[in-house]
Structures are given as structure tokens and as C-alpha cells.
Short mmCIF file of C-alpha atoms in Angstrom, two decimals:
data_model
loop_
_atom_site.label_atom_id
_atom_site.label_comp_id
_atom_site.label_asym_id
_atom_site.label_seq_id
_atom_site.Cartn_x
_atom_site.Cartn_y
_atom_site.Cartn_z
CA UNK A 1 7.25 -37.82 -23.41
CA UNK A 2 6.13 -34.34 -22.45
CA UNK A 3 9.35 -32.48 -23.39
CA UNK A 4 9.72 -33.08 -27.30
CA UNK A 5 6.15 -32.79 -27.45
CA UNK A 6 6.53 -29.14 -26.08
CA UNK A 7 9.38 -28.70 -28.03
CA UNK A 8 7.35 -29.53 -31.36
CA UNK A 9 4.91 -27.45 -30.26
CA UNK A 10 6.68 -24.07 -29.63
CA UNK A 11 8.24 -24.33 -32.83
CA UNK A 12 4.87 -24.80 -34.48
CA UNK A 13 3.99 -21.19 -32.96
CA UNK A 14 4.56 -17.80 -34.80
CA UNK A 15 5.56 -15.95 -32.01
CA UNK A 16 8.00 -18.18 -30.39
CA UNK A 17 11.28 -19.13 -30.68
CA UNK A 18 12.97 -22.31 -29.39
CA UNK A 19 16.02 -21.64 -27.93
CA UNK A 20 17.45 -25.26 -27.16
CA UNK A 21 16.88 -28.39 -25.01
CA UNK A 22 18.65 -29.95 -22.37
CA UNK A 23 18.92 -33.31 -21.08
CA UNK A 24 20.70 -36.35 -19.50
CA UNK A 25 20.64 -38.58 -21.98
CA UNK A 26 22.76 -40.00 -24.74
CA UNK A 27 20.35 -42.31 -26.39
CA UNK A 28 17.75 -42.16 -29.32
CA UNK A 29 15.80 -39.81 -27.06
CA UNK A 30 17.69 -37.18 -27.84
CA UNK A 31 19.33 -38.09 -31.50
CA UNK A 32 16.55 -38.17 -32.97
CA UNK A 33 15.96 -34.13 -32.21
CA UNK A 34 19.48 -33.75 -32.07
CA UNK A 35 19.90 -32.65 -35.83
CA UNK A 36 16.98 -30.02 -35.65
CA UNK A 37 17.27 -28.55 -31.68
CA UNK A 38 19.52 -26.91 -29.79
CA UNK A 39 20.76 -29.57 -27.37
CA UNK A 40 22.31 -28.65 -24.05
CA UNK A 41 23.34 -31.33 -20.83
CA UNK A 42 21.10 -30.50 -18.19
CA UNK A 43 24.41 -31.35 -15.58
CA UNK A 44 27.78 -30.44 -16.73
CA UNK A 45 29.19 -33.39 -15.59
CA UNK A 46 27.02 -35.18 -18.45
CA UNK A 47 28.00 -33.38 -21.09
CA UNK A 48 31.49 -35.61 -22.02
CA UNK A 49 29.26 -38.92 -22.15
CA UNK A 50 27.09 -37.02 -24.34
CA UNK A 51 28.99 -36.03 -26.60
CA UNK A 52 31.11 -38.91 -26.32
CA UNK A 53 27.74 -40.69 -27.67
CA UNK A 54 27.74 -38.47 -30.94
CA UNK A 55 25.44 -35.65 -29.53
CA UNK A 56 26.24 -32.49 -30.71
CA UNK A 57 25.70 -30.82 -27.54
CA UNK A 58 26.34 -26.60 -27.49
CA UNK A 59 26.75 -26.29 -24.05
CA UNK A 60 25.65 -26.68 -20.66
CA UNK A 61 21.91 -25.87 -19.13
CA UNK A 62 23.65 -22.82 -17.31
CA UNK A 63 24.36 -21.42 -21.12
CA UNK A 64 21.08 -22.27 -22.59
CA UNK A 65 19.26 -20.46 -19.69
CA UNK A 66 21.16 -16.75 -20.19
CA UNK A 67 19.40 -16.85 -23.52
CA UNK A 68 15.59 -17.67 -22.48
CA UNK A 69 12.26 -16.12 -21.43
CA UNK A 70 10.30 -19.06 -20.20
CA UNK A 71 11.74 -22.70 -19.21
CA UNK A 72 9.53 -25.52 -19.55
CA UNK A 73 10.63 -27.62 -16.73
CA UNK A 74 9.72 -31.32 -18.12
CA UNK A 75 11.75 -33.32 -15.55
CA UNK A 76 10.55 -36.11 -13.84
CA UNK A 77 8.42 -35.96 -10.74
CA UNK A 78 10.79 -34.03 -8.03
CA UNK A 79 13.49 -33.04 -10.13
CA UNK A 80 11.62 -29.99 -11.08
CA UNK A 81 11.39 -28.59 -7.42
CA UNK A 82 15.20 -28.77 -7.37
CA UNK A 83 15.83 -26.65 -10.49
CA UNK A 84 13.30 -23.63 -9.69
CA UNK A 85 16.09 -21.50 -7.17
CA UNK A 86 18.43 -22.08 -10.44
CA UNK A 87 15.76 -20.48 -12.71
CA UNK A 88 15.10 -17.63 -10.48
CA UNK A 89 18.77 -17.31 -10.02
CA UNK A 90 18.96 -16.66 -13.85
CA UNK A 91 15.81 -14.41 -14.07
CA UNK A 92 14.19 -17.16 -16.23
CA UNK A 93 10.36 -17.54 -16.15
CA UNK A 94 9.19 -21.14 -15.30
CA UNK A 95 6.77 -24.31 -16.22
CA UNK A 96 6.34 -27.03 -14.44
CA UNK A 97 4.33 -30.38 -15.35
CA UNK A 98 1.54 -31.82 -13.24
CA UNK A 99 4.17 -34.15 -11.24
CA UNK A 100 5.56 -31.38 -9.12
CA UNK A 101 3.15 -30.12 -5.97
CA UNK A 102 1.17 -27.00 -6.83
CA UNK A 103 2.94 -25.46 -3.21
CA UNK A 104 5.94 -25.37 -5.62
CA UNK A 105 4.90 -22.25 -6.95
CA UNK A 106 1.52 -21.58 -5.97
CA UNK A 107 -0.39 -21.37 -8.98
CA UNK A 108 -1.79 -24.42 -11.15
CA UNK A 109 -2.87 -23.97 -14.63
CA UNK A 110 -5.50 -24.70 -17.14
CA UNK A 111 -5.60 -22.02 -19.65
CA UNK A 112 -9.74 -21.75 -20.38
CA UNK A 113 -9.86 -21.54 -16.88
CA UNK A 114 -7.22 -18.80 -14.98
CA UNK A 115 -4.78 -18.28 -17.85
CA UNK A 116 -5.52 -14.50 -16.28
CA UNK A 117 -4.11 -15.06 -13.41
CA UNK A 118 -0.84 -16.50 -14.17
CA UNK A 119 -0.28 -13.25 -16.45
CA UNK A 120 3.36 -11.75 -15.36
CA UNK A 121 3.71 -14.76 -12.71
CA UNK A 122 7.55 -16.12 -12.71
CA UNK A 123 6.01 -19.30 -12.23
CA UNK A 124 3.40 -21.56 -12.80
CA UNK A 125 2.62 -25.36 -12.85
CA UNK A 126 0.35 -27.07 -15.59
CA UNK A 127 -1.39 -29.88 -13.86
CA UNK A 128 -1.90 -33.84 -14.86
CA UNK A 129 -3.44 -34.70 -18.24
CA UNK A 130 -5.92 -36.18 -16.02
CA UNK A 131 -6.04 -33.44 -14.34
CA UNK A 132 -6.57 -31.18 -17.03
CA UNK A 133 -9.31 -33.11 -18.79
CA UNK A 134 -11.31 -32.93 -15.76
CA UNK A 135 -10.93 -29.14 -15.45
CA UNK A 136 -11.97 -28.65 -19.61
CA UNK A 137 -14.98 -30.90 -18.61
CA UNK A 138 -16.37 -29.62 -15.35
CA UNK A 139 -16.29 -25.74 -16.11
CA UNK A 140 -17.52 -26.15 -18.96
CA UNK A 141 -20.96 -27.31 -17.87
CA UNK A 142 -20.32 -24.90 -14.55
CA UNK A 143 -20.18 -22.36 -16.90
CA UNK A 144 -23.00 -22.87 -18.33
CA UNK A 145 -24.82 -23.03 -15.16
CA UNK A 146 -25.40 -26.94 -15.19
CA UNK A 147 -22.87 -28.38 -12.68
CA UNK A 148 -23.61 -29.25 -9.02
CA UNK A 149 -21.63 -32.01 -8.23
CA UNK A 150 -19.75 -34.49 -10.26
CA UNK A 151 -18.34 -38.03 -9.13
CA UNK A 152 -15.57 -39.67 -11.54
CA UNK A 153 -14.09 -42.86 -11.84
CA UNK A 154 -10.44 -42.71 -14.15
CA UNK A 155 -8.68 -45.76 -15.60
CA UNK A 156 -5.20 -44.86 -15.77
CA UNK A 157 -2.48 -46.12 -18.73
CA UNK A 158 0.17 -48.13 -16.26
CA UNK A 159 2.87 -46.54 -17.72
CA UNK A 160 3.89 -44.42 -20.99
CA UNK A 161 4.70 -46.02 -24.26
CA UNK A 162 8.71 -45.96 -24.46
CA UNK A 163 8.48 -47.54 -21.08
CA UNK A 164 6.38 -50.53 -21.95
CA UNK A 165 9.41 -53.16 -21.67
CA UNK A 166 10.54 -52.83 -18.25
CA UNK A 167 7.69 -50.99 -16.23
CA UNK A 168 4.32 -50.86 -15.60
CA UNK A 169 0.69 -52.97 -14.80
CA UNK A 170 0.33 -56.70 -16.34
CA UNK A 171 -2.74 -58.67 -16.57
CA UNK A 172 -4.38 -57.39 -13.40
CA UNK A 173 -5.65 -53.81 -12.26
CA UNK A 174 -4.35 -51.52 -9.27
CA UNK A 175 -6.95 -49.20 -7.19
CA UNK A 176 -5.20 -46.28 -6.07
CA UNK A 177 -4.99 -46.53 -2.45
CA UNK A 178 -7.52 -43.71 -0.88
CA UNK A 179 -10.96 -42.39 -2.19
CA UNK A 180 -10.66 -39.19 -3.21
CA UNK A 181 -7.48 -39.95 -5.46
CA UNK A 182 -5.38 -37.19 -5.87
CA UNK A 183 -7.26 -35.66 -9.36
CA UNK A 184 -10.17 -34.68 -7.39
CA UNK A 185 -8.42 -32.12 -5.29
CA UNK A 186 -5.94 -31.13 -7.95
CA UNK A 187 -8.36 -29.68 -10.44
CA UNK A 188 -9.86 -27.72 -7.09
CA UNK A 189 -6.22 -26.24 -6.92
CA UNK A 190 -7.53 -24.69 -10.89
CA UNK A 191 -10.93 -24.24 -9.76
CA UNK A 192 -11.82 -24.24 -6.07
CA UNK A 193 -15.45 -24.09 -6.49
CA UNK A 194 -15.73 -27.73 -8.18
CA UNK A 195 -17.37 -30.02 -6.07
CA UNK A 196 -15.26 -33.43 -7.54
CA UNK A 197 -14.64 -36.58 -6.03
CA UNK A 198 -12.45 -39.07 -8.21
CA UNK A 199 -11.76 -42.36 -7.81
CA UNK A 200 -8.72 -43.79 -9.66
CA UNK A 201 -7.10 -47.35 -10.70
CA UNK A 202 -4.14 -48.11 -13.06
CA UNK A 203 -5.15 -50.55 -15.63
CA UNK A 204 -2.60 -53.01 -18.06
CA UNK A 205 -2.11 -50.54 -20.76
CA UNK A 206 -0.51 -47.68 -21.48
CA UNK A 207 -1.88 -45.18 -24.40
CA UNK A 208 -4.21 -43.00 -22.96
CA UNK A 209 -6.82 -42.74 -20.06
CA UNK A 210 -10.73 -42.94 -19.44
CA UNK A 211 -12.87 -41.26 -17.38
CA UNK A 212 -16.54 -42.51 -16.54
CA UNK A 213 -18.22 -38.88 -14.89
CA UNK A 214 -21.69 -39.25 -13.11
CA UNK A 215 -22.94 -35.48 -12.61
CA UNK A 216 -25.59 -33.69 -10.68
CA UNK A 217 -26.51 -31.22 -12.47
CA UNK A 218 -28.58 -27.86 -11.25
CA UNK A 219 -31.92 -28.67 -13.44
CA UNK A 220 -33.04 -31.32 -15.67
CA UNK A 221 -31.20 -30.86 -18.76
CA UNK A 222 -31.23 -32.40 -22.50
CA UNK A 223 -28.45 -34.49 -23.95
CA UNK A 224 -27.82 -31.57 -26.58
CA UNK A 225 -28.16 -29.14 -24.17
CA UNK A 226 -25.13 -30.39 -22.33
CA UNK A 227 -23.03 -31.28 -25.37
CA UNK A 228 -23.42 -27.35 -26.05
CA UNK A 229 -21.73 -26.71 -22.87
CA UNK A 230 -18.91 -29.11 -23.88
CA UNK A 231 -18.85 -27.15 -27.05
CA UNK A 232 -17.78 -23.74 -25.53
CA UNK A 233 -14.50 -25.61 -24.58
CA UNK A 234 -12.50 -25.86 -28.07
CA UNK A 235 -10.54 -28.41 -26.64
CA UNK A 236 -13.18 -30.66 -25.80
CA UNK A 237 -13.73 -32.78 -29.08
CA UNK A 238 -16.60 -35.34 -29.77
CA UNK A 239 -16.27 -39.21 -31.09
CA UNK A 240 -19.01 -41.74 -31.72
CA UNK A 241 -19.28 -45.53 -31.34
CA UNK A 242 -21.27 -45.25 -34.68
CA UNK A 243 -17.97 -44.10 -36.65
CA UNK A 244 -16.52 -47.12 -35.43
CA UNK A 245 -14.59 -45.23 -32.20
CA UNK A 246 -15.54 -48.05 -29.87
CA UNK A 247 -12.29 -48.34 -27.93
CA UNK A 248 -9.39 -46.24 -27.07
CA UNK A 249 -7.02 -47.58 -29.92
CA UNK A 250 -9.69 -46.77 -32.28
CA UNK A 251 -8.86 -43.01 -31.03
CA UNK A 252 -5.30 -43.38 -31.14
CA UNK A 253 -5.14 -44.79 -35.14
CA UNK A 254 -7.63 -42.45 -35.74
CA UNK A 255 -4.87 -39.42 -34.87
CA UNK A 256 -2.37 -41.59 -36.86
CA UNK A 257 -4.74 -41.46 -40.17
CA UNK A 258 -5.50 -37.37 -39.66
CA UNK A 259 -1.73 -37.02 -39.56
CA UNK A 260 -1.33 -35.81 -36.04
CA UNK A 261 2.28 -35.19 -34.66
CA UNK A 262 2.75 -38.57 -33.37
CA UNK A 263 -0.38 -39.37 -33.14
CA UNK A 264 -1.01 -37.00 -30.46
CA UNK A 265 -4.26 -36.25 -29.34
CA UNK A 266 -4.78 -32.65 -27.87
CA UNK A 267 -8.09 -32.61 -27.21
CA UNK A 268 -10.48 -34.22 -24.40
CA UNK A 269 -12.56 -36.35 -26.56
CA UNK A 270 -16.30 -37.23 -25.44
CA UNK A 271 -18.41 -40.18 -27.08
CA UNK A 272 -21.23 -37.82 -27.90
CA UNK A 273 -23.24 -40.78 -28.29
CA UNK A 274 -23.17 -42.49 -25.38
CA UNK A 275 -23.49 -39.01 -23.44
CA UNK A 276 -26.67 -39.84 -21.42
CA UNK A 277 -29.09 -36.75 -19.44
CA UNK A 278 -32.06 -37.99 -16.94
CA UNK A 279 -33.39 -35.15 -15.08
CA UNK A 280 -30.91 -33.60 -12.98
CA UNK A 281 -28.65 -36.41 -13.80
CA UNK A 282 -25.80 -36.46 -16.36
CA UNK A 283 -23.58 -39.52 -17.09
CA UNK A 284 -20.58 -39.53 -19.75
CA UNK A 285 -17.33 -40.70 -20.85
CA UNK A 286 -14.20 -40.28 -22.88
CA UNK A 287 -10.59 -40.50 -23.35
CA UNK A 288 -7.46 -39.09 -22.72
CA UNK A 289 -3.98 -38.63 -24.44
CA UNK A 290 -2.09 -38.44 -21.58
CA UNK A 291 1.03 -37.62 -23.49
CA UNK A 292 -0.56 -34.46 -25.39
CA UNK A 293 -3.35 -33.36 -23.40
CA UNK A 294 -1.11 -30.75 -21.46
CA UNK A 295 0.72 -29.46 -24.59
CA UNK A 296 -1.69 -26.68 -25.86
CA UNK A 297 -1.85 -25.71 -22.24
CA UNK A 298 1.61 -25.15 -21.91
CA UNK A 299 1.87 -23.07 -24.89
CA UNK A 300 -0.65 -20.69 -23.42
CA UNK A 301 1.37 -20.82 -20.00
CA UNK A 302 4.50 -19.18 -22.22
CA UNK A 303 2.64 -16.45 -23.49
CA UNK A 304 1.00 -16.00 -20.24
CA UNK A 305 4.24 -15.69 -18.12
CA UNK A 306 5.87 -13.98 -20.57
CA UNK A 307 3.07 -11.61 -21.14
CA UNK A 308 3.21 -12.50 -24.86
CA UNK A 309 -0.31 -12.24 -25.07
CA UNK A 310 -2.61 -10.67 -22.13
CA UNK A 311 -5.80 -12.27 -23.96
CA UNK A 312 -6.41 -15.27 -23.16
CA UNK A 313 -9.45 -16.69 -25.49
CA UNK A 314 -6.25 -14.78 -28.45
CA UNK A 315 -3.71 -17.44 -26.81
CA UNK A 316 -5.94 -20.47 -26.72
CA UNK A 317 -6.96 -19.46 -30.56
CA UNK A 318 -3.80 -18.97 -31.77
CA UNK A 319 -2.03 -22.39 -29.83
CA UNK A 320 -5.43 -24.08 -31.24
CA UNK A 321 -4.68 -23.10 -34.74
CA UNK A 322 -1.16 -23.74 -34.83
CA UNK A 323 -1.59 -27.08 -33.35
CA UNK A 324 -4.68 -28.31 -35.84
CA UNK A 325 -6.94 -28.52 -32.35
CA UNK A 326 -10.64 -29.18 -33.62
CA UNK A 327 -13.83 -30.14 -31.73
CA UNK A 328 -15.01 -32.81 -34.87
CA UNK A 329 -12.34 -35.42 -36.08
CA UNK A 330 -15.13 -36.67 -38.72
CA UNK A 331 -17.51 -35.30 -40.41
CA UNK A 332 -21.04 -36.44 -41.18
CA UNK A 333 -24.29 -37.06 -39.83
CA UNK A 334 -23.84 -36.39 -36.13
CA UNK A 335 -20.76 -33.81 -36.77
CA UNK A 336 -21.62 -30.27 -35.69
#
């Protein structure tokens, strides 16, 4: 889900170059890129069935990686961990998604927040989509002096999409098993200061995630006041129930009918009004494409590895642009 989405996206960018993919697989997966993309077998001993499937594959992932800067490790959950010595081996900069531990390379990543420090790094891992929603959220109203504490509860998809006939949550709902769940301390591996506590369960779909936030905040505070915070982010984006976003489908055809990739949804999107401040007390919700939340973030990872681009608010403008990011799906009335 992650991988062709980060392949789309590199070759969206000006100054980037897509040298190939590699995979396992011999199925639509991979035919449909297969016409358009380099495709290489991530083991050697998979490239006969591959090609005996009608893939054109070039080579093997051993070839593909003399050629690179950066790899964007999208691998399942563990498999990533393996491949790292092989990258290093090669001299080839490394990304990682949110499923591998941040001890893997010591660095997690959410570009408004420390793209600076992952500058020249051979490494670095871009957290969860869940993850990285909660980051965009929290610093921006830390950064604008408003955030004390913040307590979430997250409603997780069961599983993604392409999955949907042989995996996942039906007709009940799953608590994760301990209080903090593991988003809470994740996002304090981006920002150590955040004082989060998260609470998770997997619910019986599986587009997208919501989060339900109830902050302290430093001072009383207005409702406008704090969607200006959320506005310094520009991948924070705002909905309303009174456009008819009542639901998170409504968000997902509403991607399909701007023409988004997909239907892909980069952007942390916050019903602005249901957003509710009482005194010191803030209380909000929104939604979550967990299969394109990460993407813009790992396009600011490259340049940041690679040194591409040593500015990071440059980066984050120039992935936003090339990736139609925007803080207002709609506008009227209550658009900004």
C-alpha cells in the first residue's frame, strides 16, 4: 500500500528520479506498475517465477541498489530490519516505515517537526500514519504555546483495503491490549516533550482512522484561536459536517471527486466545526488516510538524507506542491 504510493510520489517530484522497484510478487500488484517502473525481485531466487508470470523484471535488488541514493524500505513489519546491513553494505541511504522499531536506526521522522536532524543521516524511520497525524496535531498547538497535555482515543481501520477478503475485524471491535497504546510513546520518539497518552481499538473497517483528542491547554483559548495553530501545519486540512463530511467515506469520495491519486488523502483533516475550546480545555477530531498520510513525509526524508535540500519549510513546500497538499478541500463560507 505504502510502496506504489511512494513510488507515485517521487516521480511526481522535480528533483528526483525513480530508479526502479523491487518486490516478491508476481501478481496484479506489480503488473499494473510493471509497464511504467523499473521492476527488480527483491530475492534472486524470485526472479524466475516472476518473470515466469510475465513481469518484465531487469534484475535483481542487488542491481537496482548500485544505482541509488536513498531506498525506501516499504517491507512489511520486520523485514525491513533484515535488509538495513545490505543497504549499508551498498552505501545506500535508507527509509523505513512506521512498522520497524525506531532502535532500528535511531531516528524517527516527521518532517515539520526534526526534518533538521535527519539531514546527512544514512538512516531514518518515518513513523505510523497514526503516528504521524498525532505529531502534525500536537506541535502544532505546542508551537503555538497552547499545549499542556493531550489524551487521545484512535479507532483503527482493521486492516488495509486489498486485504479486505481474507483478514481483518468483523462486526465487533478490538481494544488494544495496554493503556498507553503504542502511538503515545511513538510520537515522543519525534517529539520528547509531548505529554500524550493514547488509547487505541481496531474497529470493522478498513479506509482510514479517527482520532477523538481531549487537550489541556496552557490558557483559556478561542475555537479560532486554536484552528490558527492547526493552520501553521500545511498538512493539517479542515472539513465540516455542514458540507456534508459527516463520516469518514464522505472524506474518502470526496478525494475521489478532487481527483486525488487514488483517492489518497495526504493531509490530517480536522472537522473545524465540531472543534470545541472551554477554558483551558480543547476537544477535537478528525480522520486519517492511513495509506497516504506518511507519503509527503517520506519525500522530505529523501531530500533530507540525501541532503537534496538542507531547508526544510523548501522541502515540505516543494513535496506539498507537487503532491496538490492543501489545507481547504472546499471552498465557501467557513473556508479560510
Amino acid at each position: 500500500m505504502i510502496g506504489k504510493r511512494v513510488a507515485g510520489a517521487v516521480l511526481a517530484q522535480p528533483d528526483m528520479e525513480l530508479a526502479g522497484v523491487a518486490d516478491v510478487v508476481s501478481d496484479y500488484r506489480i503488473k499494473a506498475v510493471a509497464e511504467d517502473i523499473a521492476v527488480y525481485a527483491s530475492l534472486p531466487e524470485k526472479l524466475p517465477e516472476m518473470r515466469a508470470a510475465g513481469v518484465p523484471v531487469k534484475g535483481n535488488l542487488h542491481e537496482l541498489l548500485e544505482t541509488v541514493d536513498v531506498v525506501v524500505d516499504c517491507t512489511p513489519a520486520g523485514i525491513g530490519a533484515k535488509n538495513l546491513e545490505r543497504y549499508r553494505e551498498h552505501g545506500v541511504r535508507a527509509i523505513f516505515q512506521g512498522g520497524e522499531k525506531h532502535a532500528l536506526t535511531g531516528h524517527s521522522f516527521v518532517a515539520s517537526e526534526n526534518y533538521a536532524s535527519a539531514l546527512g543521516r544514512d538512516s531514518t524511520r518515518v513513523v505510523s500514519c497514526n503516528t504521524t497525524a498525532t505529531v502534525r496535531t500536537l506541535t502544532a498547538l505546542r508551537n503555538a504555546g497552547l499545549l499542556k497535555k493531550a489524551r487521545g482515543v484512535l479507532i483503527r481501520r482493521a486492516t488495509d483495503p486489498w486485504e479486505s477478503d481474507h483478514s481483518g475485524v468483523m462486526n465487533t471491535v478490538v481494544p488494544e491490549g495496554r493503556i498507553p497504546s503504542h502511538q503515545g510513546p511513538d510520537a515522543q520518539t519525534v517529539a520528547p516533550d509531548l505529554d500524550v497518552v493514547t488509547i487505541a481499538a481496531k474497529a470493522a473497517h478498513t479506509q482510514s482512522h479517527s482520532h477523538y483528542w481531549i487537550v489541556e491547554l496552557t490558557r483559556p483559548a478561542s475555537g479560532e484561536e486554536v484552528l490558527e495553530a492547526f493552520r501553521a501545519n500545511s498538512r493539517i486540512a479542515f472539513i465540516r459536517m455542514s458540507d456534508g463530511i459527516v463520516a469518514l467515506n464522505s472524506t474518502i469520495e470526496l478525494m475521489k471527486d478532487l481527483g486525488r491519486p487514488r483517492g489518497d488523502m495526504y493531509e490530517v483533516a480536522i472537522w473545524a466545526d465540531v472543534l470545541k475550546a472551554e477554558g483551558n480545555e480543547l476537544f477535537y477530531t478528525y480522520q486519517v488516510d492511513n495509506q497516504a498520510v506518511v507519503i509527503p513525509e517520506t519525500i522530505d526524508a529523501i531530500r533530507a538524507l540525501s541532503g537534496l535540500e538542507p531547508d526544510p519549510l523548501a522541502s515540505i513546500r516543494r513535496t506539498d506542491e507537487a503532491l496538490g497538499v492543501r489545507q481547504e478541500f472546499l471552498q465557501g463560507p467557513g473556508a479560510a
